[in-house]
Short mmCIF file of C-alpha atoms in Angstrom, two decimals:
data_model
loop_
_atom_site.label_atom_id
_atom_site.label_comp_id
_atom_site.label_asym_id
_atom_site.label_seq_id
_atom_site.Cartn_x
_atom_site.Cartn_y
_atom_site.Cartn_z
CA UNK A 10 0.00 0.00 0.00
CA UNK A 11 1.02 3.48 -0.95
CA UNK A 12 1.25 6.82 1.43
CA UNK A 13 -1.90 8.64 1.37
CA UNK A 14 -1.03 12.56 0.66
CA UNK A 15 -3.08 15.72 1.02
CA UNK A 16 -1.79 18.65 -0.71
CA UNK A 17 -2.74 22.03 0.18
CA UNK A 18 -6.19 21.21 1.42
CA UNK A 19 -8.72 23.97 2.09
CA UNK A 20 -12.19 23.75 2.90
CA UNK A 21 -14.32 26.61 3.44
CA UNK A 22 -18.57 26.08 4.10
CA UNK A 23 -19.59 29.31 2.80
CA UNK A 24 -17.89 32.03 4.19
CA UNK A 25 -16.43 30.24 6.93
CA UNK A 26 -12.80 28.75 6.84
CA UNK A 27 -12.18 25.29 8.50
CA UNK A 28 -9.01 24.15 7.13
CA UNK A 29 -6.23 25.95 5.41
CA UNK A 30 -3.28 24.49 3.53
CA UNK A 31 -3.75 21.50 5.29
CA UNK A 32 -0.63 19.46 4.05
CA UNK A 33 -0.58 16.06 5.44
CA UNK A 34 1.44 12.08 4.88
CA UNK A 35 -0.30 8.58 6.17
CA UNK A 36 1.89 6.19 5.82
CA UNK A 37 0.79 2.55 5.84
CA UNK A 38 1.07 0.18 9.13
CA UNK A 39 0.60 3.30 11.54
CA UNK A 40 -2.14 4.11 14.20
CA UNK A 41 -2.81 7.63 14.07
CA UNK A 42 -4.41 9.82 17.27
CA UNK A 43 -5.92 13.17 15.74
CA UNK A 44 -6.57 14.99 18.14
CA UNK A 45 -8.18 18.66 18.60
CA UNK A 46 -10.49 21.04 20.30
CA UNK A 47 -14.72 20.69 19.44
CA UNK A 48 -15.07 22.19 15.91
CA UNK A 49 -11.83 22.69 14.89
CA UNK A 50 -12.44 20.04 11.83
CA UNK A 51 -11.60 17.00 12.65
CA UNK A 52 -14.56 15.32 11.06
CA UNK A 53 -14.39 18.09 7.99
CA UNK A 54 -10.30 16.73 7.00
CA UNK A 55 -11.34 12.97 7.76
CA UNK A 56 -14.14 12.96 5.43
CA UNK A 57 -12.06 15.78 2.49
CA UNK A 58 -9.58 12.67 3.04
CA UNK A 59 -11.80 9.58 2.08
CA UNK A 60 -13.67 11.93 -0.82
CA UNK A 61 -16.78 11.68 1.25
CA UNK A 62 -16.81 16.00 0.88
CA UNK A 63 -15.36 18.13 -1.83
CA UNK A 64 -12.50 19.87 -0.98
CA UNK A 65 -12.91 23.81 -1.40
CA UNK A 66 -8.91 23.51 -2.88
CA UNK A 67 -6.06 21.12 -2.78
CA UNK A 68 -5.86 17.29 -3.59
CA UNK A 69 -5.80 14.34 -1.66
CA UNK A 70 -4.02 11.61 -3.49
CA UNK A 71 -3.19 7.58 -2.86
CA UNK A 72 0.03 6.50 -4.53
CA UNK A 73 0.14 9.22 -7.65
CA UNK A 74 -3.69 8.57 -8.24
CA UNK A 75 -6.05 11.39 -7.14
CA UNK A 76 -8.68 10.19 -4.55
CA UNK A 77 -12.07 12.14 -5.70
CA UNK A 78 -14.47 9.89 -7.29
CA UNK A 79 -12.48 7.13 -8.02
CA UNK A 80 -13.29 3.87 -7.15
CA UNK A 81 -9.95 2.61 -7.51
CA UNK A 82 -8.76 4.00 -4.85
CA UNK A 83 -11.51 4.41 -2.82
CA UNK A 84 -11.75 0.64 -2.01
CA UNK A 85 -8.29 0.89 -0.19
CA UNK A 86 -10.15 3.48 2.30
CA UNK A 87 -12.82 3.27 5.06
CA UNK A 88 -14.30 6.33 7.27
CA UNK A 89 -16.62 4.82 9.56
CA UNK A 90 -18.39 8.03 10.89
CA UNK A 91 -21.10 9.11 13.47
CA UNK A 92 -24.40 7.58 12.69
CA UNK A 93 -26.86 10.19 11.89
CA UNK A 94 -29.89 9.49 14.28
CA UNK A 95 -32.35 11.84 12.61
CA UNK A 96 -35.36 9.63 11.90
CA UNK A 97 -35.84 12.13 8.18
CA UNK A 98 -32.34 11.09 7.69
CA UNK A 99 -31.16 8.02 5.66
CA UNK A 100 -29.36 5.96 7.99
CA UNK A 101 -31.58 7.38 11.25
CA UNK A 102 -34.66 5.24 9.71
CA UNK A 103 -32.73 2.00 8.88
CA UNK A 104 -32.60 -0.32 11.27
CA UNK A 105 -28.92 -1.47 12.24
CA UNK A 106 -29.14 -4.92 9.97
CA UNK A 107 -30.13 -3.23 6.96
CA UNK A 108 -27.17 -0.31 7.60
CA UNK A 109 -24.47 -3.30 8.10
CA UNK A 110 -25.82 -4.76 5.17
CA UNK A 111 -25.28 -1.52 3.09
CA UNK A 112 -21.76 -1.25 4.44
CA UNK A 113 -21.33 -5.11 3.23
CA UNK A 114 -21.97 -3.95 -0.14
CA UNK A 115 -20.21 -0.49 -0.25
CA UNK A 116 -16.67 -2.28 1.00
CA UNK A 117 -14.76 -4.79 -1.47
CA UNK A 118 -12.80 -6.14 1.15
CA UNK A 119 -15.79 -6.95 4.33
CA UNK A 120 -15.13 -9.60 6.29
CA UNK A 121 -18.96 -10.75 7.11
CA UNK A 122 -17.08 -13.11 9.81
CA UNK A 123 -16.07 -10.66 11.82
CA UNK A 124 -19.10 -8.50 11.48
CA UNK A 125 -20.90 -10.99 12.93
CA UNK A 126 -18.20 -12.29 16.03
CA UNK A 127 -18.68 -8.17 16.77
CA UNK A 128 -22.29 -8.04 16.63
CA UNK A 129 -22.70 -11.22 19.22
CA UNK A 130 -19.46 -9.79 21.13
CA UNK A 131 -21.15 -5.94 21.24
CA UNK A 132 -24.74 -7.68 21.75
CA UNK A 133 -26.29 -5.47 19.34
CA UNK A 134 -29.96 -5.75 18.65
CA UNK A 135 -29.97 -5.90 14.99
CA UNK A 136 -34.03 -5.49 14.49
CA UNK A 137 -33.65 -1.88 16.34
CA UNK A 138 -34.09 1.30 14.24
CA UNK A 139 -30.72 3.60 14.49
CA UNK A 140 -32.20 6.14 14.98
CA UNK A 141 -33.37 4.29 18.49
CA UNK A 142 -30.00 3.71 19.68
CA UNK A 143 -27.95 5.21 22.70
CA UNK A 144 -24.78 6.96 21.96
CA UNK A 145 -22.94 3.53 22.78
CA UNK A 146 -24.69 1.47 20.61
CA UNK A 147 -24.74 3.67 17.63
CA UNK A 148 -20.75 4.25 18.45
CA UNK A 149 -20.44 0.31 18.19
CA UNK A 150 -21.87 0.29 14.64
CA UNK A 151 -19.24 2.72 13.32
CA UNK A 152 -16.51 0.12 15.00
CA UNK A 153 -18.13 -2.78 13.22
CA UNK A 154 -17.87 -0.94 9.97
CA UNK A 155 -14.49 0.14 10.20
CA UNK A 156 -13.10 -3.60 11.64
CA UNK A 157 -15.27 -5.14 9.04
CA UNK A 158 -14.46 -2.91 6.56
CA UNK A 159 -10.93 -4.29 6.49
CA UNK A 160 -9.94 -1.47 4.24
CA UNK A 161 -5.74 -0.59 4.09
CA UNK A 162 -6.86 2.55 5.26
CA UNK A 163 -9.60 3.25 8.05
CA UNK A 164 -10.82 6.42 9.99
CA UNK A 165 -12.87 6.39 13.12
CA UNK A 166 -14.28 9.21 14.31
CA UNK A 167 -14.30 9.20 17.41
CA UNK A 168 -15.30 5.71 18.02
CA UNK A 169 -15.45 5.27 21.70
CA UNK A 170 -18.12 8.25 22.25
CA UNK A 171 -20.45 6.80 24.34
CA UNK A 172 -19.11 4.07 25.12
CA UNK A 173 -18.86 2.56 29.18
CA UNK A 174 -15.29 2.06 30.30
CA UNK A 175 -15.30 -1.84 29.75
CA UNK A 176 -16.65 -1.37 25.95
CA UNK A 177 -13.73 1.32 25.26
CA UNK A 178 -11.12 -1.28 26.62
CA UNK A 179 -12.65 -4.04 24.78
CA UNK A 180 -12.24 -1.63 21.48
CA UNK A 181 -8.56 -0.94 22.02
CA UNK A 182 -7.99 -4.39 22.49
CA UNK A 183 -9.87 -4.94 18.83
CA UNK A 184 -8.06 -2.91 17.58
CA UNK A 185 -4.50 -3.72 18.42
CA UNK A 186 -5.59 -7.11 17.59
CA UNK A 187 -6.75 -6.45 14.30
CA UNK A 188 -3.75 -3.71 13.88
CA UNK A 189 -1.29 -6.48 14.85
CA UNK A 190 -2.86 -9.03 12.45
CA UNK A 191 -3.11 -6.87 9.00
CA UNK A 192 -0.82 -3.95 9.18
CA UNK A 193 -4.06 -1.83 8.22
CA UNK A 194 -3.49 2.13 8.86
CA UNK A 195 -5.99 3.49 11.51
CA UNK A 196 -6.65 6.86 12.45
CA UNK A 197 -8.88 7.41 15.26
CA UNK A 198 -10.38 11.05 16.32
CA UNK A 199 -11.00 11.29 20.03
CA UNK A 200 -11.24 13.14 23.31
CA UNK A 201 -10.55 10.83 25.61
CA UNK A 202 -6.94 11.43 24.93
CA UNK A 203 -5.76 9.33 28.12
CA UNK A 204 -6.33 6.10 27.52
CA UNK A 205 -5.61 6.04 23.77
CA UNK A 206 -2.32 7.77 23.74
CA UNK A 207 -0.55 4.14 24.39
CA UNK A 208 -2.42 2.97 21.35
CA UNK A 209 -0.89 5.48 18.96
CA UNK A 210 2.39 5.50 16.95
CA UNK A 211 2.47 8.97 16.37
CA UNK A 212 -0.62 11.74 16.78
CA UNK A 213 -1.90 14.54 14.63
CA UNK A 214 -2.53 17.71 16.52
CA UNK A 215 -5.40 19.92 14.74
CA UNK A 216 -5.37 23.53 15.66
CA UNK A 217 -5.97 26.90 14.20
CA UNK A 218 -7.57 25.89 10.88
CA UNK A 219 -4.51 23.25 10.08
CA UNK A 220 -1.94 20.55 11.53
CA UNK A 221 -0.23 21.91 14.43
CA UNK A 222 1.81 19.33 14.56
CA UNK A 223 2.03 15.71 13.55
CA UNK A 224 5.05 13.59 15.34
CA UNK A 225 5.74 10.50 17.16
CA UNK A 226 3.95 9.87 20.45
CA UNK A 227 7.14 8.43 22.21
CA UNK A 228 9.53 11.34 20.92
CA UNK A 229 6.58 14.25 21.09
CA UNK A 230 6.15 13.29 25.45
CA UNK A 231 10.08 12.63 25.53
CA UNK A 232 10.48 16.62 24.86
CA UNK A 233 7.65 17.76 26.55
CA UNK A 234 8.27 19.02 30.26
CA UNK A 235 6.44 20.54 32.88
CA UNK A 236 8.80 22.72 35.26
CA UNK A 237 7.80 24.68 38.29
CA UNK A 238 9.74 26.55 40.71
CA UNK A 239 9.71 30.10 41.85
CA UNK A 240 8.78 32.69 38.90
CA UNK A 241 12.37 34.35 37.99
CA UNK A 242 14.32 31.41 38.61
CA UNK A 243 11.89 30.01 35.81
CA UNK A 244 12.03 32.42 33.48
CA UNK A 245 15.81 32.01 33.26
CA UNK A 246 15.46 28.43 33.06
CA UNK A 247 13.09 28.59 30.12
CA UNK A 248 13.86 32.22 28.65
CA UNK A 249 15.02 30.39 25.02
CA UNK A 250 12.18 27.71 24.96
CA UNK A 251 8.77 27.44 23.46
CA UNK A 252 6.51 27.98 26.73
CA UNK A 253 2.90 26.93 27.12
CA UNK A 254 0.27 27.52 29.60
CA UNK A 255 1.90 30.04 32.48
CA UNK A 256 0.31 29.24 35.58
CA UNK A 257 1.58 31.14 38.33
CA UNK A 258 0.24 31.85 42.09
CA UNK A 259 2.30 33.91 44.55
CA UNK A 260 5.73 33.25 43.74
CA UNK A 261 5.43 30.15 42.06
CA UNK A 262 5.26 29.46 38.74
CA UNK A 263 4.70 26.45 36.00
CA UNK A 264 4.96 26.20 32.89
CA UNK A 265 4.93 23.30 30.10
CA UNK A 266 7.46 23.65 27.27
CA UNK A 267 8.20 21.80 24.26
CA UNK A 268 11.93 21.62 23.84
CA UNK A 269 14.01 21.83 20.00
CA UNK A 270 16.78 19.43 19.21
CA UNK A 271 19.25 20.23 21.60
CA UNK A 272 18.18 22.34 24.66
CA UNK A 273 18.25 20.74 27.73
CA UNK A 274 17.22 21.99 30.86
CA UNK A 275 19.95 22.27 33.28
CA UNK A 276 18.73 20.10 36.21
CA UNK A 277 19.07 21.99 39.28
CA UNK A 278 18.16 22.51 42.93
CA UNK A 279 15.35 24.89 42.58
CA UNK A 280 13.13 23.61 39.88
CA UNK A 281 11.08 20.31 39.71
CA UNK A 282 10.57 19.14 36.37
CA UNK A 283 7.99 16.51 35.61
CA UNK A 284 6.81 14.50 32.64
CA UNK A 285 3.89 15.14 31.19
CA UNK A 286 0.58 13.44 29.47
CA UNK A 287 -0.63 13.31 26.06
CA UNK A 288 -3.57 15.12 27.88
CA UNK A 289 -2.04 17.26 29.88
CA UNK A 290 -0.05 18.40 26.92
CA UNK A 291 -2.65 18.47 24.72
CA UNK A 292 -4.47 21.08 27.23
CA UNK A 293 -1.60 23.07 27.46
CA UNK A 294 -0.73 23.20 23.74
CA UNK A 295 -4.76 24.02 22.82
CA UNK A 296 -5.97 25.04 25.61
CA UNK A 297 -6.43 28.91 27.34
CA UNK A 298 -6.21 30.77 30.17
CA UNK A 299 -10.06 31.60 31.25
CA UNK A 300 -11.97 32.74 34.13
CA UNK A 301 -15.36 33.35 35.24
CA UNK A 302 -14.31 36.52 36.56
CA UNK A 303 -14.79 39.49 33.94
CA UNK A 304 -11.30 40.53 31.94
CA UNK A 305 -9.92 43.64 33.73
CA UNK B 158 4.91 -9.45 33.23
CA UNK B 159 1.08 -8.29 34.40
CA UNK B 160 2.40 -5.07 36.13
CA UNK B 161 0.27 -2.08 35.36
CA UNK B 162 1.37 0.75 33.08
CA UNK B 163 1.95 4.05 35.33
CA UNK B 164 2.14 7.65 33.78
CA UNK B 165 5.24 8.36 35.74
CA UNK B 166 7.37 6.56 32.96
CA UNK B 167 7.82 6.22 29.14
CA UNK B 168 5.57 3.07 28.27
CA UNK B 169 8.42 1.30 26.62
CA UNK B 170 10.89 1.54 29.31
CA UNK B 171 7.94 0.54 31.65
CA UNK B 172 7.65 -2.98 29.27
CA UNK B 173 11.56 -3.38 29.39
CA UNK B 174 11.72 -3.51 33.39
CA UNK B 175 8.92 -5.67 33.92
CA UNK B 176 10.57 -8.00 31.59
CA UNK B 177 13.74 -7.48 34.03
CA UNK B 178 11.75 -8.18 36.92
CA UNK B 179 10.21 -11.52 35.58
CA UNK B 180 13.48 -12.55 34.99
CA UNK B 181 15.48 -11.57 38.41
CA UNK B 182 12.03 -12.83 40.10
CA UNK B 183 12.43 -16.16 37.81
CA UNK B 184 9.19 -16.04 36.49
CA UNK B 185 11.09 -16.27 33.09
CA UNK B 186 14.07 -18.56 33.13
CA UNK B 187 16.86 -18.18 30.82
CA UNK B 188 17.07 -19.75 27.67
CA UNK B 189 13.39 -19.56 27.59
CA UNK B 190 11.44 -17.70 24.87
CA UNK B 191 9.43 -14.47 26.15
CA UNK B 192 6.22 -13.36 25.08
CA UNK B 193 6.03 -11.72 21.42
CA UNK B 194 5.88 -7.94 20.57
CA UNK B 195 2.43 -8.64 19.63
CA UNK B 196 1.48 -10.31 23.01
CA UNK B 197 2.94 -7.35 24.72
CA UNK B 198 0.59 -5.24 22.94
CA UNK B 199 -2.36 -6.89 23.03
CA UNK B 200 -2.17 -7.42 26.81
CA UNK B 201 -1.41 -3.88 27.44
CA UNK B 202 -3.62 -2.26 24.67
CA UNK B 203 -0.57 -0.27 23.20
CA UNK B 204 1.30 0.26 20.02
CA UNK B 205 3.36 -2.73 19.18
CA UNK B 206 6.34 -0.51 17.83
CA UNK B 207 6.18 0.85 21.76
CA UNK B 208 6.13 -2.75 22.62
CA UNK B 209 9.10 -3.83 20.21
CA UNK B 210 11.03 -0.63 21.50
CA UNK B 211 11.37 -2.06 25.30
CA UNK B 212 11.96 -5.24 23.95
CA UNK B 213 15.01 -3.70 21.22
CA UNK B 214 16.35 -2.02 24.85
CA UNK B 215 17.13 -5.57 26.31
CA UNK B 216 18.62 -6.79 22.97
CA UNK B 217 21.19 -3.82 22.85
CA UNK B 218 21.98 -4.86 26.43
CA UNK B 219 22.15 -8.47 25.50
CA UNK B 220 19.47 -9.63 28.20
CA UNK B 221 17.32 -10.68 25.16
CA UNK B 222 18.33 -12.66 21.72
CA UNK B 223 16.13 -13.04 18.60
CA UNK B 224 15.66 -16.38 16.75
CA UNK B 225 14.71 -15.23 13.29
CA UNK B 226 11.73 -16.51 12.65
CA UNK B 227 10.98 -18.05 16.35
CA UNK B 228 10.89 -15.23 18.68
CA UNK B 229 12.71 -13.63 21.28
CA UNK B 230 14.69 -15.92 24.08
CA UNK B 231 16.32 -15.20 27.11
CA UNK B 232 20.28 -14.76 27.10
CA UNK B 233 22.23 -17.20 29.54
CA UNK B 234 23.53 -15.04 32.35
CA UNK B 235 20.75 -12.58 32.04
CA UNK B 236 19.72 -12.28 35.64
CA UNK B 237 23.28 -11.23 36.76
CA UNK B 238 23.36 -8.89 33.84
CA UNK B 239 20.57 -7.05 35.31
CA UNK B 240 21.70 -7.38 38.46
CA UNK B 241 24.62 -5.21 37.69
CA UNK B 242 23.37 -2.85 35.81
CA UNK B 243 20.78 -1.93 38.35
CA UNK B 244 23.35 -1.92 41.16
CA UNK B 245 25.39 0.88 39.37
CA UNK B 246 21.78 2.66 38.65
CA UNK B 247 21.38 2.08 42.51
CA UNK B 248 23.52 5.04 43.37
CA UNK B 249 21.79 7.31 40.93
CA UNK B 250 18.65 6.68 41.29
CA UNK B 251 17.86 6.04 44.89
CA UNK B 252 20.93 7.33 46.71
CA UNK B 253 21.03 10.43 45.06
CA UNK B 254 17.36 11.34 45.33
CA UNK B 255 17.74 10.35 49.04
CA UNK B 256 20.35 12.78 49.60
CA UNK B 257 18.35 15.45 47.71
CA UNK B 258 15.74 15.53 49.86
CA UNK B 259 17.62 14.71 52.98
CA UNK B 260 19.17 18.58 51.53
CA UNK B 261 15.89 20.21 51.12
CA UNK B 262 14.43 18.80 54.67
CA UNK B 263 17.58 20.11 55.89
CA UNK B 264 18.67 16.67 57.35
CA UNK B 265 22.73 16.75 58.09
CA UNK B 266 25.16 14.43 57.27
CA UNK B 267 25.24 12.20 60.97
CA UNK B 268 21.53 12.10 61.17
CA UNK B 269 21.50 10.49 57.64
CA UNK B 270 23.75 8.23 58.27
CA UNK B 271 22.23 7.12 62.05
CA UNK B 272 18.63 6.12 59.77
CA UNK B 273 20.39 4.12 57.40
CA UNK B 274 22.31 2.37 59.82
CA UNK B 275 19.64 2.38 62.24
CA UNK B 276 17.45 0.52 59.65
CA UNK B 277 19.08 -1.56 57.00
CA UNK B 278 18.01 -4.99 57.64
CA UNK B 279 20.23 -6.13 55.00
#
């Protein structure tokens, strides 16, 4: 299997811009995380990337063949999204049999096997209108599809919405399984960063209308530290580094950075510096400084 | 090998010392084969290039060996590999962290050396 590009991707629903220049490489035999804040368009560059929307510019391509309506390549890719649960809706009227049945027939490679060891393993009432389901049940479906699908390259968006603690492990597990077995490509969308951030090789970070950055898990957390310590002692320590999220009370002060090939922070007496998350990173990286209190 | 992963450290390193452990505890015996990359990753639910990294770590310090085609096998003389190795980290990583905070508590010298003394069973 070939990498799948996107070149200069923009997508714009009327006058609103949701991604610009978006310029991104999926290799094969890699579990993605992409990860980002509510409405920043993580569905919108999952579904420009499987041709399921029209890109406003830009070109998404598999091998040197373009994606957009063409079949060829199309069977190589899978996005399993949200279910729509509006009853006007197409899929919201189906009921779940009749939507895994269209899925059977949309994907070249389904594996009706599986389907149905997920289905008896997920205890899924197949007679029940999807519209009718809970948030968990519904989220099952999309896994289904996408495991089923067993297309080289599959997107779930965010798969384990929904889903009770027990069902979310039982998904990872899936998926390593099936990961471990075919060397498919995976990239999963979610916000429970936590528990998934073992699962991924390396994680896509959506912000600002385009990739923020896209890097190894293992090497992105290896150069991400959180240091603390009393406020001017700090800013010396980090006056050269990228700094995120300043917190500082009385004295005190702690701050995340993200260090470049090469710095180093001089271990020393007065400064704790600790490890950090995926999460905690994450929430540094995207997130802001608020209060309930009005701006002065 | 059915430690749970912590936060605290990378996930890989985390997979390479339980290994360790199993062996010094002799819960894998030398010679024997160890469970595969993609065991490792299936019972943690993680990536199994994180999985093959801790495993890679114990190769380079020829704790592990690979049989092409079989698997991965523990080295003859493993256990007092390890052994050493984490005797020379000893100093490092829990003598100088005790001192450290024996510093910051003020704590003097004597004093430090009276608990020790007073109780090291071994």
């Amino acid at each position: 299997m070939e990498n799948l590009i996107c070149k200069n991707l923009c997508k714009s629903y009327k006058d609103k811009e949701v991604l610009k220049d978006v310029n991104l490489t999926l290799e094969p035999g890699k579990i993605y995380g992409l990860i980002g804040r509510n409405g920043v368009g993580k569905t919108t560059l999952l579904s420009l990337i499987s041709a399921q929307s029209t890109v406003t510019s830009g070109e998404v391509t598999l091998g040197n063949e373009p994606v957009w309506e063409n079949p060829n390549a199309l069977q190589h890719i899978c996005f399993s999204r949200e279910l729509g649960m509006s009853v006007s809706t197409g899929t919201g009227a189906m009921k779940v049999k009749q939507y895994l049945k269209a899925a059977k027939m949309f994907y070249p490679n389904w594996d009706e096997e599986m389907a149905q060891k997920l289905i008896k393993l997920f205890e899924l009432d197949m007679k029940k209108q999807i519209a009718k389901l809970s948030k968990g049940m519904a989220s099952m479906i999309t896994i289904i599809v996408a495991l089923a699908s067993k297309a080289p390259y599959t997107f779930l968006d965010e798969p384990v919405a929904g889903l009770d603690v027990v069902a979310r492990d039982m998904f990872y597990r899936l998926l390593i399984e099936e990961y471990t077995e075919s060397g498919r490509t995976f990239v999963i969308s979610t916000h429970i960063i936590e528990e998934a951030a073992d699962v991924f090789e390396e994680v896509i970070i959506v912000k600002n209308h385009g990739i923020f950055l896209k890097e190894h898990t293992d090497a992105l957390l290896e150069r991400a530290r959180h240091i603390s310590g009393r406020a001017d002692v700090i800013d010396t320590v980090t006056q050269d580094m990228h700094t995120y999220h300043e917190e500082n009370i009385g004295r005190s002060k702690g701050v995340t950075v993200l260090l470049e090939p090469g710095q180093k922070i001089s271990s020393n007496d007065e400064i704790t510096v600790q490890k950090v998350s995926l999460q905690n990173l994450f929430v540094a990286l995207c997130g802001e400084e608020i209060s309930l209190k009005n701006e002065r | 090998m059915n430690e749970i992963l912590t936060q605290e450290k990378s996930i890989y390193i985390q997979i390479s010392e339980m290994i360790e452990n199993d062996i010094l505890r002799d819960i894998l015996l030398e010679g024997e084969k160890t469970p595969s990359t993609n065991d490792l990753a299936k019972l943690y639910s993680i990536n199994p290039a994180t999985a093959a990294k801790g495993i890679n770590i114990l190769v380079d310090k020829g704790i592990l060996y690979k049989k092409r085609g079989i698997g991965m096998f523990v080295e003859q003389g493993a256990k007092e590999k390890i052994k050493n190795t984490r005797k020379s980290e000893f100093y490092k990583n829990y003598v100088e962290a005790l001192i450290q905070e024996a510093k910051n508590l003020g704590i003097s010298r004597e004093e430090l050396v009276h608990m020790i003394q007073e109780h090291a069973t071994v």
